[in-house]
Short mmCIF file of C-alpha atoms in Angstrom, two decimals:
data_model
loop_
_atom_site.label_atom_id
_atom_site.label_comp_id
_atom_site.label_asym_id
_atom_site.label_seq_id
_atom_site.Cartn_x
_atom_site.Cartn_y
_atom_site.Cartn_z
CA UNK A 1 166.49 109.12 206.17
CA UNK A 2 162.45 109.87 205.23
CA UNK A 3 163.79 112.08 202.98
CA UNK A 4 163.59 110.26 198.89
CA UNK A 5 166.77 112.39 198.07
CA UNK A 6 168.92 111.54 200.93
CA UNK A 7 168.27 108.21 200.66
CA UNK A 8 169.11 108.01 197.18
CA UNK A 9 172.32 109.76 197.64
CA UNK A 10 173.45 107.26 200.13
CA UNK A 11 172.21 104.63 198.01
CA UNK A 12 175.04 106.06 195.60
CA UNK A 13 178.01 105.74 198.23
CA UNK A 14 179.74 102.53 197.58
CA UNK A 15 179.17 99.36 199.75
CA UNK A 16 182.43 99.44 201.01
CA UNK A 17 182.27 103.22 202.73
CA UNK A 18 178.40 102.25 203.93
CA UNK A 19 179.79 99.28 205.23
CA UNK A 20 182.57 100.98 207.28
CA UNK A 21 179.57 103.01 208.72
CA UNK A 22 177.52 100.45 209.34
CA UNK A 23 180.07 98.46 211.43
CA UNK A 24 180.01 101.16 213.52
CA UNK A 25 177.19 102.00 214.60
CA UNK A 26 175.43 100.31 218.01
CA UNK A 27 173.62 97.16 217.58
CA UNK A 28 170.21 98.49 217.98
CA UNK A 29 170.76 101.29 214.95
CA UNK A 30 172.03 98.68 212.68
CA UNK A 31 168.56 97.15 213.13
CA UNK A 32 167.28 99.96 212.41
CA UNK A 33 169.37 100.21 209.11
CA UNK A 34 167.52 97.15 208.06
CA UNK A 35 164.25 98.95 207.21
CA UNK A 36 165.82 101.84 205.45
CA UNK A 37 166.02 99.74 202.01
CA UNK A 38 166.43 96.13 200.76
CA UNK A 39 169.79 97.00 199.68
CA UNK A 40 170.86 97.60 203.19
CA UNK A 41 169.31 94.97 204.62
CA UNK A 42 171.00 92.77 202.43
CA UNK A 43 174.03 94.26 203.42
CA UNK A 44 173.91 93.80 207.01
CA UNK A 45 172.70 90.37 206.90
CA UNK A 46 175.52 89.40 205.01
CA UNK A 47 177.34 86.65 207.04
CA UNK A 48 180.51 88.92 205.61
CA UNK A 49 179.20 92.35 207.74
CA UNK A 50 178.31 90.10 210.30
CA UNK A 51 181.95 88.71 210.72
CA UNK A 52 183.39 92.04 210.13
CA UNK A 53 181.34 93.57 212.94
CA UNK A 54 182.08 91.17 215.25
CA UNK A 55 185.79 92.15 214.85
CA UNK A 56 184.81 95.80 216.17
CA UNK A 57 182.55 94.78 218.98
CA UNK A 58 185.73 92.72 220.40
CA UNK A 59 186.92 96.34 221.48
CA UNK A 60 183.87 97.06 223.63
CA UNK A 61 184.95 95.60 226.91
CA UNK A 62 181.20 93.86 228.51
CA UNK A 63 181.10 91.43 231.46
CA UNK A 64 177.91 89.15 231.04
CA UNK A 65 176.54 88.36 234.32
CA UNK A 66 173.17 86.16 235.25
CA UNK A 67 171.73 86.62 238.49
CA UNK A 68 168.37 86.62 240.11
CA UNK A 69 165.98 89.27 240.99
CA UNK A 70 164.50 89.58 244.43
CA UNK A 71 161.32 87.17 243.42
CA UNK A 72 164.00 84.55 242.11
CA UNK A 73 163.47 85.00 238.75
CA UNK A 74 167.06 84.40 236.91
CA UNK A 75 167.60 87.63 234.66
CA UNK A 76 170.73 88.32 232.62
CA UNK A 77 172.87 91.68 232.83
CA UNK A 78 175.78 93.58 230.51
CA UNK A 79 177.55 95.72 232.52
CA UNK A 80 180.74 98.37 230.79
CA UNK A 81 184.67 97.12 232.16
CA UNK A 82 185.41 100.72 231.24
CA UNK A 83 183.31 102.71 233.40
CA UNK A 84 185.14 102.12 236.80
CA UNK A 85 184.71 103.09 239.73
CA UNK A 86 181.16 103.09 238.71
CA UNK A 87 181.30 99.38 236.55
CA UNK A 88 177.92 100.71 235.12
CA UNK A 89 175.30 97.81 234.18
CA UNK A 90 174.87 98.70 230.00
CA UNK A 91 171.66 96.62 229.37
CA UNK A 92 169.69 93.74 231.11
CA UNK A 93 167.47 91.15 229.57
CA UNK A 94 165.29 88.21 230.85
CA UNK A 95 164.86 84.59 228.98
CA UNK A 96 162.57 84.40 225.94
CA UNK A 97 160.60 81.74 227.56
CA UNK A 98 159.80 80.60 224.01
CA UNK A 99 160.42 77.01 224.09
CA UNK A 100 157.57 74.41 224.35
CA UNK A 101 158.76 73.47 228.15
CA UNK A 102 156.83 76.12 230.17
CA UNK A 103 157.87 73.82 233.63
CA UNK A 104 161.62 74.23 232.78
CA UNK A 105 164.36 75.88 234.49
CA UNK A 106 167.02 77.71 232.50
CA UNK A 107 170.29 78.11 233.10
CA UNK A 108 173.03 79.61 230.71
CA UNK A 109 176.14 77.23 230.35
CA UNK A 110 178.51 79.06 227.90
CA UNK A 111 178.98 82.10 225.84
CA UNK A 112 180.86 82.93 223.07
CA UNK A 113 180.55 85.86 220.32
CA UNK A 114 177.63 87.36 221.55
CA UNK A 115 175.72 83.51 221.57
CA UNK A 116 174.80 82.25 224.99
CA UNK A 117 174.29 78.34 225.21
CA UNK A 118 171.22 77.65 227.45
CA UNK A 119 170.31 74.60 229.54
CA UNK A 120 166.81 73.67 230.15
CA UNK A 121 165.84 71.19 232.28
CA UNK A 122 162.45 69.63 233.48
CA UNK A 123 162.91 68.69 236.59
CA UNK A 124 159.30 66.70 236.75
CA UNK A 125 159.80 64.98 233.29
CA UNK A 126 163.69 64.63 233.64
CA UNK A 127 164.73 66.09 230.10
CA UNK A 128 167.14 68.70 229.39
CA UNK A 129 167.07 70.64 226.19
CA UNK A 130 169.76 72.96 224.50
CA UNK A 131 169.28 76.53 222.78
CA UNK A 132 171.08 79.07 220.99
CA UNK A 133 170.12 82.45 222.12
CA UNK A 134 171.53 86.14 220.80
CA UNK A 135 169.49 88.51 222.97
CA UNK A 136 170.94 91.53 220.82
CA UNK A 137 169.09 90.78 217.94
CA UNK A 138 166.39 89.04 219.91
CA UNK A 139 166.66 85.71 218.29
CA UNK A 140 167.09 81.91 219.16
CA UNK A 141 167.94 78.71 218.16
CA UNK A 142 166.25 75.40 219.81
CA UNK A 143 168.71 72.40 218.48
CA UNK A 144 167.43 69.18 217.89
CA UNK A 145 166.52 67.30 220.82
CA UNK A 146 169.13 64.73 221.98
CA UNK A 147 169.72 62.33 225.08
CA UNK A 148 172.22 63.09 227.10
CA UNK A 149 172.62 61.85 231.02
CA UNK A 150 172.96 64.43 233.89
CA UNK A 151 176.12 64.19 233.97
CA UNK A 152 177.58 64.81 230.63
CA UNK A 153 179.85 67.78 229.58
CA UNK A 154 178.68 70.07 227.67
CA UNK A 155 180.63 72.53 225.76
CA UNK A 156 180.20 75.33 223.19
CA UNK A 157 182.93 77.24 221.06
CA UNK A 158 183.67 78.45 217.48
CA UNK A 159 185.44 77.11 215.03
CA UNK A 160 187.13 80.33 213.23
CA UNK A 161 188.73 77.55 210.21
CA UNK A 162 184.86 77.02 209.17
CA UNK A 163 183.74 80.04 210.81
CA UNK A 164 180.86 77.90 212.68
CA UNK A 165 179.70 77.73 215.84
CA UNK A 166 179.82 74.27 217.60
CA UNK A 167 178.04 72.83 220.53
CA UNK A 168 179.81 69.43 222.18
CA UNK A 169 178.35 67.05 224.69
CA UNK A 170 180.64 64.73 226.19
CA UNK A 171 179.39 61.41 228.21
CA UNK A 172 181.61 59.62 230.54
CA UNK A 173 181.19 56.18 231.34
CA UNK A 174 182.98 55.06 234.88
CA UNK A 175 186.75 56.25 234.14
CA UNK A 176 186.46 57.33 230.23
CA UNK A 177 184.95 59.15 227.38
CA UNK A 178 182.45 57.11 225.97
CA UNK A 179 181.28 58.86 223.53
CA UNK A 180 180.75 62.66 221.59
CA UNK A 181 178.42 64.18 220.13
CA UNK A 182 178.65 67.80 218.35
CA UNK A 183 176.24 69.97 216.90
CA UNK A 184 176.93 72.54 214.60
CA UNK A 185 174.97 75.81 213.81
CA UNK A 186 176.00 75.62 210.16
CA UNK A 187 174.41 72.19 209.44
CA UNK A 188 171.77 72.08 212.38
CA UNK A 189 172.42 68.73 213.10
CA UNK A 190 174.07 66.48 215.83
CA UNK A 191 176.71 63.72 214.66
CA UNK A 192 178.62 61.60 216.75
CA UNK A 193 182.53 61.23 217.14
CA UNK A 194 184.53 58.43 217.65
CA UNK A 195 186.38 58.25 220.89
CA UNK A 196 188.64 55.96 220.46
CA UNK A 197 192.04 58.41 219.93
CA UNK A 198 190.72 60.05 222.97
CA UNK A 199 192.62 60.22 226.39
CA UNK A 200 191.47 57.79 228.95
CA UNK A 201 189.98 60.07 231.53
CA UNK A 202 187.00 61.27 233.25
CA UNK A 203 185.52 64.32 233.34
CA UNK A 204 183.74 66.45 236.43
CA UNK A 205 180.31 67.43 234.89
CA UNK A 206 179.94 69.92 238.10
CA UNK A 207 182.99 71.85 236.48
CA UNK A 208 182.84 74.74 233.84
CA UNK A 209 184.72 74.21 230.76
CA UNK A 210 187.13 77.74 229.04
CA UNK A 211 186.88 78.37 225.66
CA UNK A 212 189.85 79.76 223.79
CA UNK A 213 192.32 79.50 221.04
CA UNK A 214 189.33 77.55 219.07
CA UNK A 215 189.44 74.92 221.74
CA UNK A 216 187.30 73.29 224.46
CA UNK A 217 189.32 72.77 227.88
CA UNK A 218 188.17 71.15 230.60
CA UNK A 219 189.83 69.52 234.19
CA UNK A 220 190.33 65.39 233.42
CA UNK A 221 191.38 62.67 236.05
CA UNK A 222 192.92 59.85 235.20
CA UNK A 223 194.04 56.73 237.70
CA UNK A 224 197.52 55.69 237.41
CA UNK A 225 199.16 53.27 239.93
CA UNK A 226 196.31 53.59 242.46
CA UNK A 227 196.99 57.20 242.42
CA UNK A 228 194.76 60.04 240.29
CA UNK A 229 196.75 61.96 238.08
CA UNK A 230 195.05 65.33 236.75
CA UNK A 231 195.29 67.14 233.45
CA UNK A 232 193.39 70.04 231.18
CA UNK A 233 191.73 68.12 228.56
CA UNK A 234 191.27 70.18 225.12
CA UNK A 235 189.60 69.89 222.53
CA UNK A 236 190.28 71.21 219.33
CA UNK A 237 187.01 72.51 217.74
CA UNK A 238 188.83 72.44 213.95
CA UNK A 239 190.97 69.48 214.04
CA UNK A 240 188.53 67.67 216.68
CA UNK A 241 191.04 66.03 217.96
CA UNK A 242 192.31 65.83 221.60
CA UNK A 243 195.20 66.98 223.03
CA UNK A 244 196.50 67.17 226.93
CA UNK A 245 197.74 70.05 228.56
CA UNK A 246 199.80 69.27 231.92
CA UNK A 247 198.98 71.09 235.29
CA UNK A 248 201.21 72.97 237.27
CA UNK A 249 203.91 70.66 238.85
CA UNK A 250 202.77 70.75 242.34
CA UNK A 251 198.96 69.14 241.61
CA UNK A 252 199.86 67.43 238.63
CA UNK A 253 200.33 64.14 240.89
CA UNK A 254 198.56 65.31 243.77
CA UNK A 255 195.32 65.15 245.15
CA UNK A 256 192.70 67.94 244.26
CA UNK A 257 189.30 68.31 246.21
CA UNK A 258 187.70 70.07 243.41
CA UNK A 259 189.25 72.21 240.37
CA UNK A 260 188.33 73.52 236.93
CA UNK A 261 189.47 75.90 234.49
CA UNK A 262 188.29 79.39 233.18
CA UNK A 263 189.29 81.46 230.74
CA UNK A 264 192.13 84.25 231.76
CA UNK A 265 193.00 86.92 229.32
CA UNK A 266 194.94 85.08 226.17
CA UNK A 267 195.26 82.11 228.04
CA UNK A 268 193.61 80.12 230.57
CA UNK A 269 193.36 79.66 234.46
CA UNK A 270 192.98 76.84 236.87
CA UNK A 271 191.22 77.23 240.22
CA UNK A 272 192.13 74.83 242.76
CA UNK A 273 190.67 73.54 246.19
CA UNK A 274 192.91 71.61 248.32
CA UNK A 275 192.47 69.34 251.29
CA UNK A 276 194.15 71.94 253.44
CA UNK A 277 191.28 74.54 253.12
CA UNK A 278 192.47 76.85 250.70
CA UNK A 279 191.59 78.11 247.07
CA UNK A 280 194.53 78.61 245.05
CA UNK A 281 194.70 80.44 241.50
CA UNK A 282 197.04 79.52 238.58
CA UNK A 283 197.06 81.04 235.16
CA UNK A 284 199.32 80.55 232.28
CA UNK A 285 200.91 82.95 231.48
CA UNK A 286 201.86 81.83 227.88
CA UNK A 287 199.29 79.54 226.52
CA UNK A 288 200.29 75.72 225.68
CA UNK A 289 203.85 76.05 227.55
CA UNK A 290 204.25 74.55 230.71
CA UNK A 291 206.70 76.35 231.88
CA UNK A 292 204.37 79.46 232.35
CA UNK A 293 202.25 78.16 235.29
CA UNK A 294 202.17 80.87 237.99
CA UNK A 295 200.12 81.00 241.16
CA UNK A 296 198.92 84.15 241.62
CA UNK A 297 196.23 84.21 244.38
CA UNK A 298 195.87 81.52 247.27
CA UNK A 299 192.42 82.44 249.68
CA UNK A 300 191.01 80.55 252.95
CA UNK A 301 187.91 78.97 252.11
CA UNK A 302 185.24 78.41 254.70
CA UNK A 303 184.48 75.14 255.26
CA UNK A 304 185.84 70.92 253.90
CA UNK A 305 183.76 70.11 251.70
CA UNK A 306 184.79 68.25 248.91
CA UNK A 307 183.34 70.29 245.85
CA UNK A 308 182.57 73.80 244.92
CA UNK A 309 179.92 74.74 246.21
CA UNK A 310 177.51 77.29 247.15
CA UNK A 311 178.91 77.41 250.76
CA UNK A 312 182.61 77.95 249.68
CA UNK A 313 183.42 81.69 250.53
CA UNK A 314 185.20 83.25 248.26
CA UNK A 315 184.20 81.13 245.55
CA UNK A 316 185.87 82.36 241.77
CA UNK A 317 183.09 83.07 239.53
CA UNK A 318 185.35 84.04 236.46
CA UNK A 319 187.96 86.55 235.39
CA UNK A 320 187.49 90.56 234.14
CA UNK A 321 189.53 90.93 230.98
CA UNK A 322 192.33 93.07 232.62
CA UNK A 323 192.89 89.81 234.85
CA UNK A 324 191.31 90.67 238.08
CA UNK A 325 189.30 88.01 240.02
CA UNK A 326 185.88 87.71 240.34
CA UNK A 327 184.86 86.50 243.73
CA UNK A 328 181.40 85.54 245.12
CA UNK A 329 181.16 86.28 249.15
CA UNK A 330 179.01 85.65 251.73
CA UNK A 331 176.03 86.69 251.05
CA UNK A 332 176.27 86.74 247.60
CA UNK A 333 178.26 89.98 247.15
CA UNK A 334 180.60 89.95 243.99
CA UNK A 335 184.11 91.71 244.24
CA UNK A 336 187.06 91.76 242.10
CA UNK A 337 190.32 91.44 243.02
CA UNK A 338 193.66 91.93 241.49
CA UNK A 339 196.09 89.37 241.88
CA UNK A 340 199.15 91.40 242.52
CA UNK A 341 198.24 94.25 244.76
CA UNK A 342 195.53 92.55 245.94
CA UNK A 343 193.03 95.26 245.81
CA UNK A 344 189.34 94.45 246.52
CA UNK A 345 186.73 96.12 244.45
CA UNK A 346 183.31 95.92 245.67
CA UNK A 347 181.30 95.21 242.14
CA UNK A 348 177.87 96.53 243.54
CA UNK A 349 176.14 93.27 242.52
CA UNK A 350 174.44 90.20 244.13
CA UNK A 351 175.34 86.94 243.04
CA UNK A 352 173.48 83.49 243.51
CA UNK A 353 174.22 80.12 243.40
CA UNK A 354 174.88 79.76 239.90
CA UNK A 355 176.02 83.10 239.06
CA UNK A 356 179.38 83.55 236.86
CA UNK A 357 181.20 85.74 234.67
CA UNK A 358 182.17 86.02 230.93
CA UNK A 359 183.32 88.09 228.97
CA UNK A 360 181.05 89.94 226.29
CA UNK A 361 180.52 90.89 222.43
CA UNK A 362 177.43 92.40 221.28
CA UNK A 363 176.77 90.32 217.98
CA UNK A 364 174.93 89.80 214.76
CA UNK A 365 175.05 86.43 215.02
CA UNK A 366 171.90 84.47 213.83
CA UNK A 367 170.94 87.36 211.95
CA UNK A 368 171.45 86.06 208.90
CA UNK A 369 169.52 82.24 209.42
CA UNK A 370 166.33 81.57 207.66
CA UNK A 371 163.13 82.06 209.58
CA UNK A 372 162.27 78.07 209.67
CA UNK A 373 165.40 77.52 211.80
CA UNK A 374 165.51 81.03 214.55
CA UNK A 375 162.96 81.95 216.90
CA UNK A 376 162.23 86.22 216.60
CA UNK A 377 160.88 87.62 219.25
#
């Protein structure tokens, strides 16, 4: 590439076979590719390339993992699905503690295309803060600050009909939505949503929400003749409107401890604690039809409490993308499991308390927003 002649020869190649190059080359070399000349740089920051690359890394099966080192420090970790036995870690990266909150404690809350939504709270101050953050292209987003109570819901998702990324925060008020607020990357700005279509329902904030199919999901309770009555609430990120999904038969009427949802393969999964002591795993098998619900895993849990929690052994932690089961032991140890043989796999990793799983795309994204708006580190 130093060389003036090669450079101008690939200069002559047209955009479309550079660009079929480009898209697949590693993250870190298309960086690279960014100094070589302006014409390439304009290229790859093209919210086109960006798109189209994005539709390659989806074929690069990562798990993203956060964890803690042994002085407590919370670090984040890639690791390759298609390396077993040895589940190889690929990269691992700490926070950019760029934000002005030096005293806050980070936590990431969802990911999606290679974006990871982070929490920050102050715990001496009591205000919480929300960034974007790509660590492949080192670059972050701090949104505007807003006020939003401990225990709001917070989701994050794309919306492929505008091809922007949303955040949502959703605050509950005794037994319904009071109101919504969503950001979007596109705009940088917060605006609120009427509520007043939306289900009557509360939501857990303890609970992870699933992302998929363009839609938020999370587990909703409503009370219905002195009796709760729980459904997946979903949010469509295009339409924003709300829809209802029902449960599986069984818990649709009945009480649940604790549950919440998580994304499985195409579709989603609900993990369920019951009063009995035991953790049982649905997916669905076809998403959006009833019908599908299957349990496919029921475990012994160790203790009564009434909540996920840190002392719940196993506890699910999130799904691998060929459907196995993440579990978190005693001790923190993380294993997978498959549903139908039932196969353990030992994972080689330490979890803590907050530790999940998601599944992982190496992105662009960000690359192409003005300086004034993303943090480079």
């Amino acid at each position: 590439m130093s060389d003036n002649n090669e450079l101008i020869q690939w200069e002559l190649l047209p955009s479309e076979i550079v660009t079929n190059i480009l898209v697949r080359l590693p993250i870190k070399s298309i960086i690279i590719c960014t100094c070589v000349s302006k014409a390439w740089k304009s290229l790859i920051q093209n919210p086109t390339f960006i798109s189209t690359h994005l539709r390659y890394s989806h074929n690069k099966n990562l798990l993203f993992f956060n964890l803690c080192s042994e002085n407590q420090k919370e670090f984040y970790a890639l690791h390759n699905e298609d390396d077993e036995p040895d589940f190889t870690q690929h990269t691992s990266f700490d926070y950019p503690f760029l934000v002005p909150d030096p005293d806050a404690i980070f936590r990431v809350v969802g990911t999606c295309n290679g974006l990871l939504l982070c929490l920050s709270n102050n715990l001496t101050e009591g205000t919480s803060r929300l960034c974007l953050w790509n660590p492949s292209v080192r670059k972050l987003v701090n949104l505007p600050l807003t006020n939003f109570s401990s225990d709001a819901c917070i989701g994050f998702g794309f919306d492929p009909r505008t091809n922007d990324y949303k955040v949502v925060i959703v605050v509950n008020l005794m037994d319904r939505l009071h109101h919504l607020r969503i950001y979007s990357l596109s705009t940088g700005e917060w605006r609120m949503l009427r509520v007043g279509l939306a289900p009557i329902c509360a939501l857990c904030h303890h609970e992870p929400h699933a992302f998929i199919n363009g839609a938020l999901h999370w587990v909703a309770s409503r009370v219905t003749d002195n009796k709760s009555l729980y459904f997946i609430l979903v949010f469509d990120l295009g339409d924003e409107v709300f829809r209802e999904i029902l449960p599986p038969e069984p818990i649709g009427h009945t009480g649940m401890m604790s549950a919440f949802v998580s994304v499985y393969k195409d579709s989603i999964a609900l993990i369920q604690k019951d009063y009995n002591g035991f953790l049982h795993i649905w997916v669905m098998k076809k998403y959006g039809v009833v019908s599908s619900w299957t349990k496919v895993l029921s475990l012994t849990i160790s203790n009564q409490s009434y909540i996920f929690d840190s002392e719940d052994i196993p506890r699910v932690i999130g799904f691998r993308r060929n459907g196995e089961v993440v579990l978190k032991l005693d001790g923190g140890k993380l294993v997978s499991q498959d549903p139908e043989s039932e196969e353990i796999k030992d994972l080689r990793i330490i979890g803590n308390k907050n530790t999940f799983v998601d599944p992982y795309v190496e992105s662009l994204v960000l690359l192409d927003k003005a300086a004034n708006r993303v943090v480079t580190y």
